[in-house]
Coordinates of C-alpha atoms and ligand atoms in Angstrom, one line a residue:
M386 CA 82.4 103.0 118.2
I387 CA 84.5 101.2 115.7
P388 CA 87.3 103.7 115.1
F389 CA 88.4 104.6 111.6
N390 CA 92.0 103.8 112.6
D391 CA 93.3 102.3 115.8
L392 CA 97.0 101.8 116.4
K393 CA 96.7 100.3 119.9
P394 CA 96.2 96.6 118.8
L395 CA 99.3 97.0 116.7
V396 CA 101.4 98.3 119.6
G397 CA 100.0 95.6 121.9
K398 CA 100.8 92.8 119.4
Y399 CA 104.4 93.8 119.0
R400 CA 105.1 95.4 122.4
A401 CA 107.9 93.0 123.3
E402 CA 109.7 93.3 120.0
I403 CA 109.4 97.1 120.1
D404 CA 110.6 97.3 123.7
A405 CA 113.6 95.2 122.9
A406 CA 114.4 97.4 119.8
I407 CA 114.2 100.6 121.8
A408 CA 116.3 99.1 124.7
R409 CA 119.0 98.1 122.2
V410 CA 119.3 101.8 121.1
L411 CA 119.3 103.1 124.6
D412 CA 122.0 100.6 125.6
R413 CA 124.1 101.6 122.6
G414 CA 123.9 105.3 123.3
W415 CA 124.0 106.3 119.6
F416 CA 120.9 108.2 118.7
I417 CA 121.1 109.9 115.3
L418 CA 122.4 108.5 112.0
G419 CA 123.7 105.4 113.8
P420 CA 123.7 101.7 113.1
E421 CA 119.9 101.3 113.1
V422 CA 119.6 104.0 110.4
E423 CA 122.2 102.2 108.3
A424 CA 120.5 98.8 108.9
F425 CA 117.0 100.0 108.1
E426 CA 118.2 101.8 104.9
S427 CA 119.8 98.6 103.6
E428 CA 116.8 96.4 104.6
F429 CA 114.4 98.9 103.1
A430 CA 116.4 99.1 99.9
A431 CA 116.7 95.3 99.7
F432 CA 112.9 94.9 100.2
H433 CA 112.6 96.8 96.9
G434 CA 115.0 94.6 94.9
T435 CA 118.7 94.7 94.1
G436 CA 120.5 97.9 93.1
Q437 CA 118.3 100.2 95.2
H438 CA 119.5 102.8 97.6
A439 CA 117.3 104.1 100.5
I440 CA 118.0 107.3 102.5
A441 CA 116.1 107.9 105.7
V442 CA 114.9 111.5 106.2
A443 CA 112.8 113.3 108.8
N444 CA 109.3 112.8 107.2
G445 CA 107.6 112.1 103.9
T446 CA 107.3 115.8 102.9
D447 CA 111.0 116.2 103.2
A448 CA 111.5 113.0 101.2
I449 CA 109.5 114.5 98.3
E450 CA 111.3 117.8 98.5
L451 CA 114.8 116.3 98.8
A452 CA 114.1 113.9 95.9
L453 CA 113.1 116.9 93.7
R454 CA 116.1 118.9 94.8
A455 CA 118.5 115.9 94.2
A456 CA 117.0 115.5 90.8
G457 CA 117.9 119.1 89.9
I458 CA 114.6 120.8 90.1
V459 CA 115.2 124.5 90.4
R460 CA 113.1 127.7 91.0
G461 CA 110.4 128.2 88.4
D462 CA 110.3 124.6 87.1
E463 CA 106.8 123.2 86.7
V464 CA 106.0 119.9 88.4
I465 CA 102.8 118.1 87.5
T466 CA 100.8 116.2 90.1
T467 CA 97.3 115.2 91.1
P468 CA 95.0 117.5 93.0
L469 CA 93.5 114.6 94.9
T470 CA 96.4 114.0 97.3
A471 CA 97.5 114.9 100.8
V472 CA 98.5 118.6 100.8
P473 CA 102.2 117.7 101.7
T474 CA 102.8 116.5 98.1
V475 CA 102.2 120.1 97.0
C476 CA 104.0 121.6 100.0
A477 CA 107.1 119.7 99.0
I478 CA 106.9 120.7 95.4
E479 CA 106.8 124.4 96.4
R480 CA 109.6 123.9 99.0
A481 CA 111.8 122.6 96.3
G482 CA 111.2 125.9 94.5
A483 CA 108.9 124.5 91.8
I484 CA 105.4 125.5 90.6
P485 CA 102.8 122.8 91.2
V486 CA 100.6 122.1 88.2
F487 CA 97.5 119.9 88.6
A488 CA 96.2 117.3 86.2
D489 CA 92.9 115.6 86.7
I490 CA 92.3 112.1 88.0
D491 CA 90.8 108.9 86.5
P492 CA 87.5 108.7 88.3
A493 CA 87.6 104.8 88.3
T494 CA 90.8 104.7 90.3
C495 CA 91.2 108.2 91.8
N496 CA 94.8 108.2 90.5
L497 CA 96.4 110.7 88.1
N498 CA 95.0 110.3 84.6
P499 CA 97.9 109.8 82.2
D500 CA 96.1 111.7 79.4
A501 CA 95.5 114.7 81.7
F502 CA 99.2 114.6 82.6
R503 CA 100.2 114.7 79.0
D504 CA 97.8 117.7 78.3
A505 CA 99.3 119.6 81.3
I506 CA 102.9 119.5 79.9
T507 CA 104.4 122.9 78.9
Q508 CA 107.8 124.2 77.9
R509 CA 108.6 124.7 81.6
T510 CA 107.6 121.2 82.9
R511 CA 110.5 119.3 84.4
A512 CA 108.9 116.5 86.5
V513 CA 105.8 114.6 87.4
V514 CA 104.9 113.4 90.9
P515 CA 102.4 110.5 90.6
V516 CA 100.8 109.5 93.9
H517 CA 99.9 105.9 94.5
L518 CA 96.7 107.0 96.3
Y519 CA 95.1 104.8 98.9
G520 CA 97.8 102.2 98.2
R521 CA 96.7 101.6 94.6
P522 CA 99.6 101.8 92.1
A523 CA 99.2 104.7 89.7
D524 CA 99.4 103.8 86.0
M525 CA 103.2 103.9 85.9
P526 CA 103.7 102.3 82.5
A527 CA 101.5 104.9 80.8
I528 CA 103.0 107.8 82.9
L529 CA 106.6 106.7 82.0
A530 CA 105.6 106.3 78.3
I531 CA 104.7 110.0 78.3
A532 CA 107.5 111.3 80.7
R533 CA 110.5 109.5 79.2
P534 CA 110.2 110.9 75.6
A535 CA 109.4 114.3 77.0
G536 CA 112.6 114.2 79.1
L537 CA 110.7 114.6 82.4
L538 CA 111.8 113.3 85.8
V539 CA 109.5 111.0 87.6
I540 CA 109.3 111.2 91.4
E541 CA 106.8 108.7 92.9
D542 CA 104.9 109.6 96.0
C543 CA 104.7 106.2 97.7
A544 CA 103.6 107.6 101.1
Q545 CA 100.5 105.4 101.0
A546 CA 101.8 102.4 99.1
H547 CA 104.7 100.6 100.8
G548 CA 105.1 97.3 99.0
A549 CA 102.5 97.9 96.4
T550 CA 103.4 96.3 93.0
I551 CA 102.8 96.5 89.3
G552 CA 103.5 93.2 87.6
G553 CA 105.3 92.0 90.7
K554 CA 107.6 95.0 90.8
C555 CA 107.4 97.4 93.7
V556 CA 106.2 100.9 93.3
G557 CA 109.1 103.3 94.0
T558 CA 111.3 101.5 91.5
F559 CA 109.6 102.8 88.4
G560 CA 110.5 106.5 88.5
N561 CA 113.9 108.3 89.0
L562 CA 113.3 108.6 92.7
A563 CA 110.5 107.8 95.1
A564 CA 109.4 109.2 98.5
F565 CA 108.0 107.3 101.4
S566 CA 106.4 108.5 104.7
F567 CA 106.6 106.6 107.9
Y568 CA 103.9 108.6 109.8
P569 CA 102.4 106.3 112.4
T570 CA 99.2 105.6 110.4
K571 CA 100.9 104.7 107.1
N572 CA 101.2 101.0 106.1
L573 CA 104.8 101.1 107.4
G574 CA 104.6 103.5 110.3
A575 CA 107.0 104.6 113.1
F576 CA 106.0 106.0 116.5
G577 CA 106.8 109.5 115.3
D578 CA 107.6 111.2 112.0
G579 CA 109.8 109.6 109.5
G580 CA 110.4 109.2 105.8
A581 CA 112.7 107.8 103.1
I582 CA 113.8 108.3 99.6
L583 CA 114.4 105.3 97.2
T584 CA 116.5 105.5 94.1
S585 CA 118.7 103.2 92.0
D586 CA 121.0 106.2 91.2
A587 CA 124.0 106.0 93.5
A588 CA 125.1 109.6 92.8
M589 CA 121.7 110.9 93.7
A590 CA 121.6 108.8 96.8
A591 CA 125.0 110.2 97.9
K592 CA 123.7 113.8 97.2
I593 CA 120.6 113.2 99.4
R594 CA 122.8 111.9 102.2
R595 CA 124.6 115.2 102.1
L596 CA 121.4 117.3 101.7
R597 CA 119.7 115.7 104.8
N598 CA 122.8 116.6 106.9
Y599 CA 123.3 120.3 106.2
G600 CA 125.0 119.6 102.9
Q601 CA 127.9 118.0 104.8
G602 CA 130.0 115.5 102.9
K603 CA 133.2 114.9 105.0
Q604 CA 132.9 116.4 108.4
Y605 CA 132.8 120.2 108.2
Q606 CA 133.0 120.1 104.4
H607 CA 129.9 121.7 102.8
L608 CA 129.9 121.5 99.0
E609 CA 126.2 122.4 98.8
R610 CA 123.5 123.9 100.9
G611 CA 121.4 121.3 102.7
V612 CA 118.9 121.0 105.5
N613 CA 118.5 119.1 108.8
S614 CA 116.3 116.1 107.8
R615 CA 117.8 113.3 109.8
L616 CA 116.0 110.4 111.3
D617 CA 116.8 108.9 114.7
D618 CA 117.8 105.4 115.7
I619 CA 114.9 104.8 117.9
Q620 CA 112.4 105.3 115.1
M621 CA 114.6 103.2 112.8
A622 CA 114.8 100.3 115.3
I623 CA 111.0 100.4 115.5
L624 CA 110.6 100.5 111.7
R625 CA 112.9 97.5 111.4
V626 CA 110.4 95.5 113.5
F627 CA 107.5 96.6 111.3
L628 CA 109.3 96.1 108.0
R629 CA 109.7 92.4 109.0
H630 CA 105.9 92.3 109.4
L631 CA 105.0 94.4 106.4
P632 CA 104.1 91.5 104.1
A633 CA 101.8 89.9 106.7
H634 CA 100.2 93.3 107.4
T635 CA 99.6 93.8 103.6
E636 CA 97.9 90.4 103.5
E637 CA 95.7 91.4 106.4
R638 CA 94.8 94.7 104.7
R639 CA 93.9 92.7 101.5
R640 CA 91.7 90.3 103.5
I641 CA 89.8 93.2 105.1
A642 CA 89.4 94.8 101.6
K643 CA 88.2 91.6 100.1
A644 CA 85.6 91.3 102.9
Y645 CA 84.4 94.8 102.3
R646 CA 84.3 94.3 98.5
A647 CA 82.3 91.1 98.9
R648 CA 79.5 92.9 100.6
L649 CA 79.6 96.4 99.2
G650 CA 80.7 95.7 95.6
S651 CA 79.0 98.4 93.6
L652 CA 79.9 101.2 96.0
C653 CA 83.6 100.4 95.9
L654 CA 86.3 101.9 93.6
Q655 CA 87.1 99.7 90.6
E656 CA 88.7 96.4 91.5
P657 CA 92.4 96.4 90.5
G658 CA 93.5 94.0 87.8
S659 CA 95.5 90.9 88.7
D660 CA 98.7 92.7 87.7
L661 CA 98.3 95.3 90.4
G662 CA 99.3 94.7 94.0
H663 CA 97.1 97.2 95.8
V664 CA 98.1 97.5 99.5
Y665 CA 94.9 99.2 100.8
H666 CA 96.3 102.0 102.9
L667 CA 92.6 103.0 102.7
F668 CA 89.5 101.2 101.6
V669 CA 87.4 103.8 99.8
L670 CA 83.7 103.9 98.7
R671 CA 82.0 106.5 96.6
H672 CA 78.5 107.6 97.3
P673 CA 76.5 110.6 96.0
Q674 CA 75.1 111.2 99.5
R675 CA 78.5 110.8 101.1
D676 CA 77.9 113.1 104.0
G677 CA 74.6 111.6 104.8
M678 CA 76.1 108.1 104.7
R679 CA 78.9 109.2 107.0
Q680 CA 76.4 110.5 109.6
W681 CA 74.3 107.4 109.3
M682 CA 77.3 105.2 109.9
S683 CA 78.4 107.2 112.8
D684 CA 74.9 106.9 114.4
K685 CA 75.3 103.2 114.0
G686 CA 78.7 103.2 115.7
A687 CA 81.0 103.0 112.6
G688 CA 83.8 105.6 112.1
S689 CA 85.1 106.7 108.7
G690 CA 87.4 109.1 107.1
I691 CA 87.5 111.3 104.0
H692 CA 90.5 111.4 101.7
Y693 CA 90.2 114.2 100.8
P694 CA 87.2 116.5 101.3
L695 CA 88.8 119.2 99.1
P696 CA 91.2 118.7 96.3
V697 CA 94.4 120.8 96.9
H698 CA 93.6 123.3 94.1
L699 CA 90.4 124.3 96.0
Q700 CA 92.2 124.8 99.4
P701 CA 92.2 128.5 100.2
A702 CA 96.0 128.4 100.7
Y703 CA 96.5 127.3 97.0
A704 CA 93.8 129.5 95.4
D705 CA 96.6 131.6 93.8
L706 CA 97.9 128.7 91.8
G707 CA 95.1 129.6 89.4
F708 CA 93.0 126.4 89.2
A709 CA 89.4 127.6 89.6
A710 CA 86.5 125.5 90.8
G711 CA 85.3 123.4 87.9
S712 CA 88.8 123.2 86.3
L713 CA 89.5 119.6 87.5
P714 CA 86.0 118.1 87.5
F715 CA 86.8 114.5 88.2
A716 CA 88.9 115.3 91.3
E717 CA 86.3 117.7 92.5
A718 CA 83.5 115.1 92.2
A719 CA 85.6 112.5 93.9
A720 CA 86.2 114.8 96.8
R721 CA 82.5 115.2 97.3
E722 CA 81.8 111.4 97.2
V723 CA 84.7 109.4 98.7
L724 CA 84.5 107.8 102.1
S725 CA 87.2 105.7 103.7
L726 CA 86.0 102.7 105.9
P727 CA 87.7 101.6 109.1
L728 CA 90.9 99.7 108.2
S729 CA 93.7 98.9 110.7
I730 CA 95.7 95.9 111.7
G731 CA 93.7 93.8 114.2
L732 CA 90.2 95.0 112.9
S733 CA 88.0 92.0 113.7
P734 CA 85.6 90.2 111.3
V735 CA 82.7 91.2 113.6
D736 CA 83.7 94.8 113.3
I737 CA 84.0 94.5 109.5
E738 CA 80.4 93.0 109.4
S739 CA 79.1 95.8 111.6
V740 CA 80.6 98.4 109.2
C741 CA 79.1 96.7 106.2
D742 CA 75.7 96.5 108.0
A743 CA 75.9 100.2 108.7
V744 CA 76.8 101.1 105.1
S745 CA 74.2 98.8 103.4
S746 CA 71.4 99.8 105.7
F747 CA 71.7 103.5 104.5
P748 CA 68.4 104.3 102.9
Q749 CA 68.8 105.0 99.2
G750 CA 68.0 108.5 98.3
A751 CA 68.4 109.7 101.9
R752 CA 70.2 113.0 102.6
Ligands
LIG1265 C1 101.4 111.2 104.4 C2 101.6 111.7 103.0 C3 102.7 112.5 102.7 C4 103.5 113.3 103.7 O1 104.2 112.5 104.6 P1 104.6 113.2 106.1 O2 105.5 112.1 106.6 O3 103.4 113.4 106.8 O4 105.4 114.4 105.8 C5 102.8 112.9 101.4 N1 102.1 112.4 100.4 C6 101.0 111.6 100.7 C7 100.2 111.0 99.6 C8 100.7 111.2 102.0 O5 99.7 110.4 102.3

């Protein structure tokens, strides 16, 4: 079976570098908010250009929550986002005290539709959280052109889009703040949970450094109420290894995507324009008989994933937000039709061909 995602080749390839990184931390004996955290934060900030600040936190969900809190979101504020995202985007908005409001997607890209975002703005809207879904940059120029004049904060959810670019500029540097996840399967993944916030605002960065450490500024001085959302030096030492290899891994993901697109063209999502640096966290097809296709592929030994089988507004847990079935038709249709093909570092050309054979042999009209 060709697995949808396999981290073992990645671990094998870098085992010596990772062992050395972990050994360095063990030998030093400083495990939380130590020198590896500081080094990773400055390397991750520099990766995004000058004038950026990065703050490591415990996971990507915390990163979104703390970014919203640092930006001044308070109870009852409305925050607009896409319904076709990982549920944590919405968990974080609620944890920050805000009310999630969904705006539909653009079916060609599966990202937030700027016109739908504009239509969802009310008197109580304070922020928008665009998600760079599947590693494809959301339409930030259009989103900013709506958000700025309306006085709305923009918090980018970059959990799937490390190093993605628009006109050569990294995602995460367009909005007021950005949140990243380092969950093991992300494009930049640790061997445990991890996350980070990126901002060019030094005061917000300082505030997040306090919020992640129980609101502590100087030792035992608490000017505000925070949480425990620290990241440990072992994870940071591992991430420093993978950050060095991120550009090469992005190139590999793009090569895999190109090979899929060459054979499966019309089933693929719209090809990004030359100004967009898509980083292919996922390579996604759309097919009206998605579930039949998935079973067919599985019978032929090809794994796959679905991102996501239900848009967040149709999850039972979020029924009380008041978005009925049919209210966000493009996201609902996408959730019925999207299928993610195997994509991980080390996926062989032979496996890519086998996946393409499995997809293209699916009988048209079959159920
Ligand atoms: C993974 C992910 C998150 C959450 O990150 P965690 O580190 O798992 O908390 C948030 N948003 C999106 C779009 C994600 O893919």
